[in-house]
Amino acid sequence: MRVAVGVTGGVAAYKAAELVRRLQQDGLEVEAILTRHAQEFITPLTFAALTGRKVITEMFSAEGDAPANVESAIEHIAVAQRIDCLVIAPATANTIAKLAQGIADDFLTTLYLATTVPVVIAPAMNVNMWEHAATQANLEILRSRGARIVAPDEGYLACGMVGAGRLAGVEAIAQGVFDVLGVRHDLAGETLLITAGPTCEDVDPVRFLTNRSSGKMGYAFAEAAHRRGARVILVSGPVSLAAPGGVEPVRVRTAEEMHRAVKEHLREATAVIMAAAVADFRPAVPQQTKIKRGAGSLSLELEATPDILADVARERFVATGGTAEHRGRLIIGFAAETDHVAERARAKLTAKGADLIVANDVTQEGAGFDVDTNIVTLFFREGGEVRLPQMSKFDVANRVLDELLRLRHPSSSPRSEFHASLDATRK
Ligand code: PMT
């Protein structure tokens, strides 16, 4: 998701840089817009360095200039269309008044009129300006239009006075943005160890056995969990995806390496999600030189790879001294099936010792390998199953993470209304 951070002229402008960082930590893409007065307090260079993007400071290329081209003339429209949220922090009384009255005399105020996305406004000003009836009336207008106002804190103000008017804390403003974007932080405190992608098992120096996993499912989990406040360790087989910002990637190639990496990080994990398509078999004796083409056929002897999921589940009980009912470290596995899906998924639930198995029929269109959507059924150790309709892998991940939270806190229900409505499909 992409957020435009608008900065107006006030002493608190420097805090907008911290806000940019905070939003980025949660995987949001940020672009910055500075009003002319903001540049009296902080330079565009700071924001360019933080965002890695051009910072918008002017409606036109230079004062009085005609726009350099059509793109720059309508850039506010382009920005309005590509962002998911506009946050203005700090917002001066002057900018608030302009927004309330629909005055569009610079890039930021024009963008406000041009965009339809949620708007978050964090005012900062002198206490008398804050309490003035004009300011309060303007804020009321903005509120009535749906803007989220993050009220300023009380305290010593830059002008020497004491009272309300200090820019709210970065966390409070970021929370306002997360709220309007529907980003939750209900996984804060969890460390999720997630596996993704295929493994490659060498036959000889030029050939290997692998499968069709693209990593999309596991990476969707990593992104969703990170956005919801979890620390994420992503153990990934070879894929062409970039690790989502903020997650800790661990790259591996073989089942053996994945096993080692998972074991190495297991103690840190409060939950494990095994979305990787780990090879079940590997060549028993990988050849050191390229196997030459002969006259006849070739037989490869394969041996079983370590069952990482079963190992992880076993270790949970050993490490914690817990019983099968122990919920300390939650274990979520997948089942990629082509037939008898429910039967095989239930068998895996028991055989592997997982709390939850996410089963997908990989022969179904829109499900399984290398597509952006999945169609899954969740099988619970505690009994019961939930069949989900076709949805994006990101939504599947969020739905499973909801279940993870429910297993963690059985008495509370963390489900969103959307997810609760899906429970109608629970058998
Ligand atoms: O990566 P994508 O292109 O997005 O595709 C997604 C997916 C199809 C790979 C994913 O949805 C999926 O089903 N992942 C599990 C694939 C798999 O290996 O399933 P399985 O039924 O063979 O294994 C069952 C479970 O045991 C899995 O959690 C697997 O990670 C784990 N396993 C398997 C073998 C092994 N040696 N060790 C394991 O831990």
Coordinates of C-alpha atoms in Angstrom, one line a residue, residues 9-331:
G9 CA 5.4 24.5 7.7
G10 CA 5.9 24.0 11.4
V11 CA 8.7 23.2 13.9
A12 CA 7.4 19.6 14.1
A13 CA 8.1 19.1 10.4
Y14 CA 11.2 17.1 11.3
K15 CA 9.0 14.5 13.0
A16 CA 7.5 13.8 9.6
A17 CA 10.8 12.1 8.7
E18 CA 10.3 9.7 11.7
L19 CA 6.7 9.1 10.5
V20 CA 8.0 8.1 7.0
R21 CA 10.3 5.6 8.6
R22 CA 7.6 4.2 10.9
L23 CA 5.2 3.7 8.0
Q24 CA 8.0 2.0 5.9
Q25 CA 8.7 -0.3 8.8
D26 CA 5.2 -1.7 8.2
G27 CA 5.9 -2.3 4.6
L28 CA 4.0 0.8 3.3
E29 CA 5.4 2.6 0.3
V30 CA 5.8 6.3 1.1
E31 CA 6.1 9.4 -1.0
A32 CA 6.5 12.9 0.4
I33 CA 5.1 16.2 -0.5
L34 CA 6.5 19.4 1.2
T35 CA 4.8 22.7 1.1
R36 CA 6.9 25.8 0.5
H37 CA 6.7 26.7 4.2
A38 CA 7.7 23.2 5.2
Q39 CA 11.0 23.6 3.4
E40 CA 11.8 26.5 5.8
F41 CA 12.0 23.8 8.5
I42 CA 13.3 20.7 6.7
T43 CA 14.8 19.9 3.3
P44 CA 13.3 17.8 0.6
L45 CA 16.6 15.9 0.5
T46 CA 15.9 14.3 3.8
F47 CA 12.6 12.8 2.5
A48 CA 14.2 11.9 -0.9
A49 CA 16.8 9.9 1.0
L50 CA 14.2 8.2 3.2
T51 CA 11.7 7.4 0.4
G52 CA 14.1 6.9 -2.5
R53 CA 11.7 8.9 -4.5
K54 CA 11.4 12.4 -5.9
V55 CA 9.9 14.7 -3.3
I56 CA 7.1 16.9 -4.6
T57 CA 7.6 20.5 -3.6
E58 CA 5.9 22.6 -6.2
M59 CA 2.8 22.6 -8.4
F60 CA 4.9 23.7 -11.3
S61 CA 8.6 23.3 -12.0
A62 CA 9.6 26.8 -10.9
E63 CA 7.7 29.8 -9.8
G64 CA 5.8 31.3 -12.6
D65 CA 6.9 28.6 -15.0
A66 CA 4.5 26.8 -17.2
P67 CA 4.5 23.1 -16.4
A68 CA 7.4 21.3 -18.2
N69 CA 5.0 18.8 -19.8
V70 CA 1.5 17.4 -19.5
E71 CA 2.6 14.8 -16.9
S72 CA 3.9 17.4 -14.5
A73 CA 0.8 19.5 -15.1
I74 CA -1.4 16.7 -13.9
E75 CA 0.9 15.1 -11.4
H76 CA -1.5 15.7 -8.6
I77 CA -4.0 13.5 -10.4
A78 CA -1.5 10.8 -10.9
V79 CA -0.5 10.9 -7.2
A80 CA -4.2 11.0 -6.2
Q81 CA -4.8 7.8 -8.2
R82 CA -1.8 5.8 -7.0
I83 CA -2.0 6.4 -3.2
D84 CA -4.1 4.5 -0.7
C85 CA -4.0 7.2 2.0
L86 CA -3.0 10.8 2.4
V87 CA -1.6 11.8 5.8
I88 CA -0.7 15.4 6.6
A89 CA 1.7 15.8 9.5
P90 CA 2.2 18.4 10.8
A91 CA -0.8 20.2 9.5
T92 CA -0.8 23.9 10.2
A93 CA -3.9 26.0 11.0
N94 CA -3.5 27.6 7.6
T95 CA -3.4 24.3 5.7
I96 CA -6.4 23.0 7.7
A97 CA -8.3 26.1 6.8
K98 CA -7.5 25.7 3.2
L99 CA -8.5 22.1 3.2
A100 CA -11.8 22.9 4.9
Q101 CA -12.6 25.6 2.4
G102 CA -11.5 23.8 -0.7
I103 CA -8.7 26.2 -1.5
A104 CA -6.2 24.5 -3.8
D105 CA -3.3 26.9 -4.2
D106 CA -0.4 24.4 -3.9
F107 CA 0.3 20.8 -4.7
L108 CA -0.8 19.4 -1.3
T109 CA -4.1 21.2 -1.1
T110 CA -4.8 20.4 -4.8
L111 CA -4.0 16.7 -4.1
Y112 CA -6.4 16.8 -1.1
L113 CA -9.2 17.8 -3.5
A114 CA -8.2 15.4 -6.2
T115 CA -8.0 12.3 -4.1
T116 CA -10.8 10.1 -2.8
V117 CA -8.6 8.0 -0.5
P118 CA -8.8 8.2 3.4
V119 CA -7.2 11.3 4.8
V120 CA -5.4 11.5 8.2
I121 CA -4.6 15.0 9.6
A122 CA -2.2 15.5 12.5
P123 CA -2.4 19.2 13.5
A124 CA 0.4 21.0 15.2
M125 CA 0.3 24.7 16.2
N126 CA 0.3 27.2 19.0
V127 CA -2.4 26.4 21.7
N128 CA -4.4 29.6 21.0
M129 CA -4.5 28.8 17.3
W130 CA -5.5 25.2 18.1
E131 CA -8.3 26.4 20.4
H132 CA -9.5 29.1 18.1
A133 CA -13.1 28.7 17.0
A134 CA -12.1 29.0 13.4
T135 CA -9.6 26.1 13.7
Q136 CA -12.0 24.0 15.6
A137 CA -14.8 24.7 13.0
N138 CA -12.5 23.8 10.2
L139 CA -11.5 20.6 11.8
E140 CA -15.2 19.8 12.3
I141 CA -15.8 20.3 8.6
L142 CA -12.9 17.9 7.8
R143 CA -14.1 15.4 10.3
S144 CA -17.6 15.5 8.9
R145 CA -16.1 14.7 5.5
G146 CA -14.5 11.6 7.0
A147 CA -10.9 12.8 7.7
R148 CA -9.2 11.1 10.7
I149 CA -7.9 13.9 13.0
V150 CA -5.1 12.8 15.2
A151 CA -5.4 15.3 18.0
P152 CA -2.2 17.1 19.2
D153 CA -0.6 16.4 22.5
E154 CA -0.4 18.8 25.4
G155 CA 2.9 20.1 26.7
Y156 CA 5.5 22.8 26.1
L157 CA 5.2 24.3 22.7
A158 CA 7.9 25.7 20.5
C159 CA 6.4 29.2 21.0
G160 CA 7.1 28.9 24.7
M161 CA 3.5 28.4 25.7
V162 CA 2.1 25.3 27.4
G163 CA -1.1 23.5 26.2
A164 CA -2.5 21.5 23.4
G165 CA -0.8 21.9 20.0
R166 CA 2.3 19.6 20.0
L167 CA 2.2 17.2 17.1
A168 CA 0.9 13.8 18.3
G169 CA 3.4 11.1 18.7
V170 CA 4.6 9.2 15.6
E171 CA 3.0 6.0 16.8
A172 CA -0.4 7.7 17.2
I173 CA -0.2 9.2 13.7
A174 CA 1.0 5.9 12.2
Q175 CA -1.9 4.1 14.0
G176 CA -4.3 6.5 12.4
V177 CA -2.9 5.6 9.0
F178 CA -3.1 1.8 9.9
D179 CA -6.7 2.2 11.1
V180 CA -7.9 3.9 7.9
L181 CA -6.1 1.4 5.8
G182 CA -7.5 -1.5 7.8
V183 CA -4.0 -2.6 8.8
R184 CA -4.1 -4.4 12.1
H185 CA -1.3 -5.0 14.7
D186 CA -2.8 -8.0 16.3
L187 CA 0.3 -10.1 15.8
A188 CA 2.7 -7.8 17.7
G189 CA 4.9 -9.9 20.0
E190 CA 4.7 -13.0 17.7
T191 CA 7.7 -14.3 15.8
L192 CA 6.6 -16.2 12.8
L193 CA 9.0 -18.7 11.1
I194 CA 7.6 -19.0 7.6
T195 CA 8.9 -21.3 4.8
A196 CA 8.2 -20.7 1.2
G197 CA 9.1 -21.8 -2.3
P198 CA 10.5 -25.0 -3.7
T199 CA 13.7 -26.9 -2.8
C200 CA 16.2 -28.1 -5.4
E201 CA 17.8 -31.5 -5.0
D202 CA 20.9 -32.0 -7.1
V203 CA 21.2 -35.0 -9.4
D204 CA 24.6 -33.9 -10.7
P205 CA 26.3 -30.5 -11.2
V206 CA 23.9 -29.4 -13.9
R207 CA 20.6 -31.1 -13.0
F208 CA 18.3 -31.0 -10.1
L209 CA 14.8 -32.2 -8.9
T210 CA 12.4 -29.4 -8.0
N211 CA 8.7 -28.5 -8.2
R212 CA 6.4 -25.7 -9.5
S213 CA 6.3 -23.6 -6.3
S214 CA 6.8 -19.9 -7.0
G215 CA 6.9 -18.9 -3.3
K216 CA 3.8 -16.6 -3.8
M217 CA 1.9 -18.3 -1.0
G218 CA 4.7 -18.2 1.6
Y219 CA 5.7 -14.7 0.7
A220 CA 2.0 -13.6 1.0
F221 CA 2.1 -15.0 4.6
A222 CA 5.3 -13.1 5.3
E223 CA 3.9 -9.8 4.1
A224 CA 0.6 -10.2 5.8
A225 CA 2.2 -11.2 9.1
H226 CA 4.7 -8.4 9.0
R227 CA 2.0 -5.9 8.3
R228 CA 0.1 -7.2 11.3
G229 CA 3.1 -6.4 13.6
A230 CA 4.8 -9.8 13.7
R231 CA 8.5 -10.3 13.5
V232 CA 8.9 -12.6 10.4
I233 CA 11.8 -15.0 9.6
L234 CA 11.3 -16.1 6.0
V235 CA 13.1 -19.3 5.1
S236 CA 12.9 -19.5 1.3
G237 CA 13.9 -21.8 -1.4
P238 CA 15.0 -20.4 -4.7
V239 CA 12.3 -18.0 -6.1
S240 CA 12.3 -14.9 -8.2
L241 CA 10.4 -12.9 -5.6
A242 CA 11.9 -10.1 -3.5
A243 CA 11.4 -10.6 0.3
P244 CA 8.8 -8.1 1.6
G245 CA 10.4 -5.1 3.3
G246 CA 10.9 -5.6 7.1
V247 CA 11.0 -9.4 7.0
E248 CA 14.2 -11.4 7.8
P249 CA 15.0 -13.5 4.7
V250 CA 17.0 -16.7 5.0
R251 CA 17.8 -18.2 1.6
V252 CA 18.3 -21.9 1.2
R253 CA 18.4 -24.4 -1.7
T254 CA 17.8 -27.9 -0.6
A255 CA 15.5 -29.6 1.9
E256 CA 18.5 -30.3 4.0
E257 CA 19.4 -26.6 4.1
M258 CA 15.8 -25.6 4.8
H259 CA 15.7 -28.2 7.7
R260 CA 18.9 -26.7 9.1
A261 CA 17.7 -23.1 8.8
V262 CA 14.3 -23.9 10.4
K263 CA 16.0 -25.7 13.3
E264 CA 18.4 -22.8 13.8
H265 CA 15.6 -20.3 14.1
L266 CA 13.0 -22.5 15.8
R267 CA 13.7 -21.3 19.4
E268 CA 12.8 -17.7 18.4
A269 CA 9.5 -18.7 16.8
T270 CA 6.2 -18.5 18.5
A271 CA 4.5 -20.0 15.4
V272 CA 5.7 -21.9 12.4
I273 CA 4.0 -21.8 9.0
M274 CA 5.3 -24.3 6.4
A275 CA 4.1 -23.2 3.0
A276 CA 7.2 -24.4 1.2
A277 CA 6.9 -27.2 -1.2
V278 CA 9.8 -29.3 0.2
A279 CA 11.0 -32.1 -1.9
D280 CA 10.0 -35.4 -0.3
F281 CA 12.9 -37.3 -2.1
R282 CA 16.4 -36.5 -3.3
P283 CA 18.9 -38.4 -5.2
A284 CA 20.6 -40.8 -2.8
V285 CA 24.0 -40.2 -4.3
P286 CA 24.3 -36.9 -6.2
Q287 CA 27.0 -37.3 -8.9
Q288 CA 30.1 -35.1 -8.8
T289 CA 30.3 -34.9 -12.6
K290 CA 27.7 -34.6 -15.2
I291 CA 25.9 -37.8 -15.9
K292 CA 26.6 -38.7 -19.6
R293 CA 24.0 -39.8 -22.0
G294 CA 24.2 -43.5 -22.5
A295 CA 22.5 -45.9 -24.8
G296 CA 19.9 -47.1 -22.5
S297 CA 17.6 -45.7 -19.8
L298 CA 18.8 -44.3 -16.5
S299 CA 17.5 -45.1 -13.0
L300 CA 17.9 -42.7 -10.2
E301 CA 17.9 -44.0 -6.7
L302 CA 16.0 -41.5 -4.4
E303 CA 16.0 -41.3 -0.6
A304 CA 13.6 -39.5 1.7
T305 CA 14.4 -35.9 2.8
P306 CA 13.9 -35.0 6.4
D307 CA 10.2 -34.2 7.3
I308 CA 10.7 -30.7 8.6
L309 CA 7.2 -30.1 9.6
A310 CA 6.9 -33.3 11.6
D311 CA 10.3 -32.5 13.2
V312 CA 9.2 -29.0 14.2
A313 CA 6.0 -30.3 15.8
R314 CA 7.9 -32.9 17.7
E315 CA 10.5 -30.4 18.9
R316 CA 7.7 -28.2 20.2
F317 CA 6.7 -30.8 22.7
V318 CA 10.3 -31.7 23.6
A319 CA 11.4 -28.1 24.0
T320 CA 8.4 -27.0 26.1
G321 CA 7.8 -30.3 27.9
G322 CA 4.3 -29.8 26.8
T323 CA 1.6 -32.3 25.8
A324 CA -0.1 -32.6 22.5
E325 CA -2.5 -29.9 23.8
H326 CA 0.3 -27.5 24.4
R327 CA -0.3 -24.3 22.5
G328 CA 3.0 -22.6 23.1
R329 CA 4.3 -22.7 19.6
L330 CA 1.6 -23.0 17.0
I331 CA 2.4 -25.2 14.0

